[in-house]
Amino acid sequence: MPSSPSVLLGVAGGIAAYKSAELLRRLTETGHSVRVLPTAAALEFVGAATFEALSGQPVHTGVFSDVPSVPHVRLGQQADLVVVAPATADLLARAAHGRADDLLTASLLTARCPVLFAPAMHTEMWEHPATRANVALLRSRGAVVMEPASGRLTGRDTGPGRLPDPAEIADLARLLLERADALPRDLAGRRVVVSAGGTREALDPVRFLGNRSSGRQGYALARVAAQRGAAVTLVSAHTAELADPAAVDVVRAGSARELREAVLAAVRGDAAVGGADAVVMAAAVADFRPVDLATHKIKKDGSEPEPLRLTTNPDILVDLVRQRAPGQVVVGFAAETGDGSGDVLHHGRAKLARKGCDLLVVNAVGDGRAFEVPDNAGWLLGADGSERELTSGSKALLASHVWDAVAARFG
Ligand code: CTP
């Protein structure tokens, strides 16, 4: 990735244009040099001064400003990434048909870098055959058109068409800068289940045994799978404050046993959707839970507290392997530290053999690595003996390598 990637942020004229200011702030804060290209309609929603102040760069909409520097050709040519958020139905139509009637669409024609469209429109517009055809055309040419989020739209409507959360768009923008081919539509028609976050094992109504998992890696796996076309169920235990990924069905679970029920049910599916094609256990599941759950808050009474008695939780990954349907791909995670008996990789290989899954992502933890941080690195070990080092990058990048390996096993 270049040291200060040059990003063009196109903004089309929809009510969600106000969220592009938040996306712009995220992109500039992570060191990108961002030039904003709003359409004339976008400036009806957000003033040019907002974009100029946040980007530190001038804002033009037409091709006749600053003509000597030929911006309608140069900006697209020099960009490392173009992000269009929100992309309205009209903008997608103009982009699909190669129109060049403003600076944004002209730049889309000269850009040779990855292009990410984040759509936002009413559900009827998103589902209209014209928009479906335009999205398919753009995707067939290599552009990434995100699946929109579902939820409340302007007015009383709800349904798919909401702009994905700005944090999610920024995450995928970073991913495309790290790896231009990270989001093919190769999981279309597949159902996948991902678990994320850390379980909490209750001691009494206010206390629990927990762990440091933020859920970021599992959310990145779910987000990348959804944008690669899969139908995704994300079973989420406790996480940092993370927005639900767009186009993902999110199920909440608290304890290890609740997570087990939710994951097994999601993997089983039902008559309508069928079983899952793949399951990735990224959750940090507590190995132990307290034997006794106090019904009232445990009080101190001056005497020594009772020692905590623990019992072992079921191993969900082992259960999944045991119940695996033919062709289903089961992926585990292992957070390891080296010790006297072997290094991280040695422990990873042993765990892969013990658990019996198809793929195991091994992370080295400790010294501020992996937990509660945006980046991750490790190894991807296969039951077939394959071994791939995953160099440090975003959690979305690691997710994209995991899905490559899963897709290769689908054949
Ligand atoms: N896992 C699980 N159920 C458990 C514990 C772990 O499904 N009760 C899954 C995790 O989601 C992860 C993998 O197993 O995908 C490995 O988790 P880890 O905690 O590293 O493994 P453990 O079996 O707990 O081994 P260790 O003795 O190293 O703690």
PDB file of C-alpha atoms in Angstrom, residues 7-9 11 17-37 46-57 59 83 85 166-167 169-170:
ATOM      1  CA  VAL A   7      -8.511   8.429  -2.533  1.00  0.00           C
ATOM      2  CA  LEU A   8     -11.333  10.035  -4.504  1.00  0.00           C
ATOM      3  CA  LEU A   9     -14.532  10.169  -2.490  1.00  0.00           C
ATOM      4  CA  VAL A  11     -20.741  11.711  -3.109  1.00  0.00           C
ATOM      5  CA  ALA A  17     -24.831  12.235   1.801  1.00  0.00           C
ATOM      6  CA  TYR A  18     -24.528  13.602   5.345  1.00  0.00           C
ATOM      7  CA  LYS A  19     -22.867  10.327   6.382  1.00  0.00           C
ATOM      8  CA  SER A  20     -20.127  10.887   3.781  1.00  0.00           C
ATOM      9  CA  ALA A  21     -18.688  13.571   6.091  1.00  0.00           C
ATOM     10  CA  GLU A  22     -18.108  10.896   8.750  1.00  0.00           C
ATOM     11  CA  LEU A  23     -16.575   8.563   6.148  1.00  0.00           C
ATOM     12  CA  LEU A  24     -14.322  11.401   4.950  1.00  0.00           C
ATOM     13  CA  ARG A  25     -13.139  12.018   8.511  1.00  0.00           C
ATOM     14  CA  ARG A  26     -12.330   8.326   8.963  1.00  0.00           C
ATOM     15  CA  LEU A  27     -10.426   8.172   5.669  1.00  0.00           C
ATOM     16  CA  THR A  28      -8.337  11.277   6.402  1.00  0.00           C
ATOM     17  CA  GLU A  29      -7.655  10.216  10.001  1.00  0.00           C
ATOM     18  CA  THR A  30      -6.145   6.949   8.783  1.00  0.00           C
ATOM     19  CA  GLY A  31      -3.656   8.894   6.656  1.00  0.00           C
ATOM     20  CA  HIS A  32      -5.337   8.912   3.260  1.00  0.00           C
ATOM     21  CA  SER A  33      -5.169  11.966   1.060  1.00  0.00           C
ATOM     22  CA  VAL A  34      -8.805  12.427   0.051  1.00  0.00           C
ATOM     23  CA  ARG A  35     -10.285  14.572  -2.683  1.00  0.00           C
ATOM     24  CA  VAL A  36     -14.084  14.856  -2.540  1.00  0.00           C
ATOM     25  CA  LEU A  37     -16.103  14.851  -5.763  1.00  0.00           C
ATOM     26  CA  VAL A  46     -24.078  18.911   2.311  1.00  0.00           C
ATOM     27  CA  GLY A  47     -22.214  22.175   1.635  1.00  0.00           C
ATOM     28  CA  ALA A  48     -18.875  22.241  -0.195  1.00  0.00           C
ATOM     29  CA  ALA A  49     -17.351  23.991   2.850  1.00  0.00           C
ATOM     30  CA  THR A  50     -17.852  20.839   4.962  1.00  0.00           C
ATOM     31  CA  PHE A  51     -15.992  18.668   2.440  1.00  0.00           C
ATOM     32  CA  GLU A  52     -13.259  21.293   1.920  1.00  0.00           C
ATOM     33  CA  ALA A  53     -12.662  21.725   5.650  1.00  0.00           C
ATOM     34  CA  LEU A  54     -12.536  17.979   6.357  1.00  0.00           C
ATOM     35  CA  SER A  55     -10.413  17.064   3.315  1.00  0.00           C
ATOM     36  CA  GLY A  56      -8.224  20.187   3.193  1.00  0.00           C
ATOM     37  CA  GLN A  57      -8.708  20.147  -0.597  1.00  0.00           C
ATOM     38  CA  VAL A  59     -14.207  20.784  -4.088  1.00  0.00           C
ATOM     39  CA  VAL A  83     -15.122   5.296  -3.177  1.00  0.00           C
ATOM     40  CA  ALA A  85     -20.769   6.838  -0.920  1.00  0.00           C
ATOM     41  CA  PRO A 166     -19.227   4.619   7.495  1.00  0.00           C
ATOM     42  CA  ALA A 167     -16.820   2.520   9.626  1.00  0.00           C
ATOM     43  CA  ILE A 169     -17.123   1.422   4.204  1.00  0.00           C
ATOM     44  CA  ALA A 170     -13.775   2.752   5.527  1.00  0.00           C
TER      45      ALA A 170
END
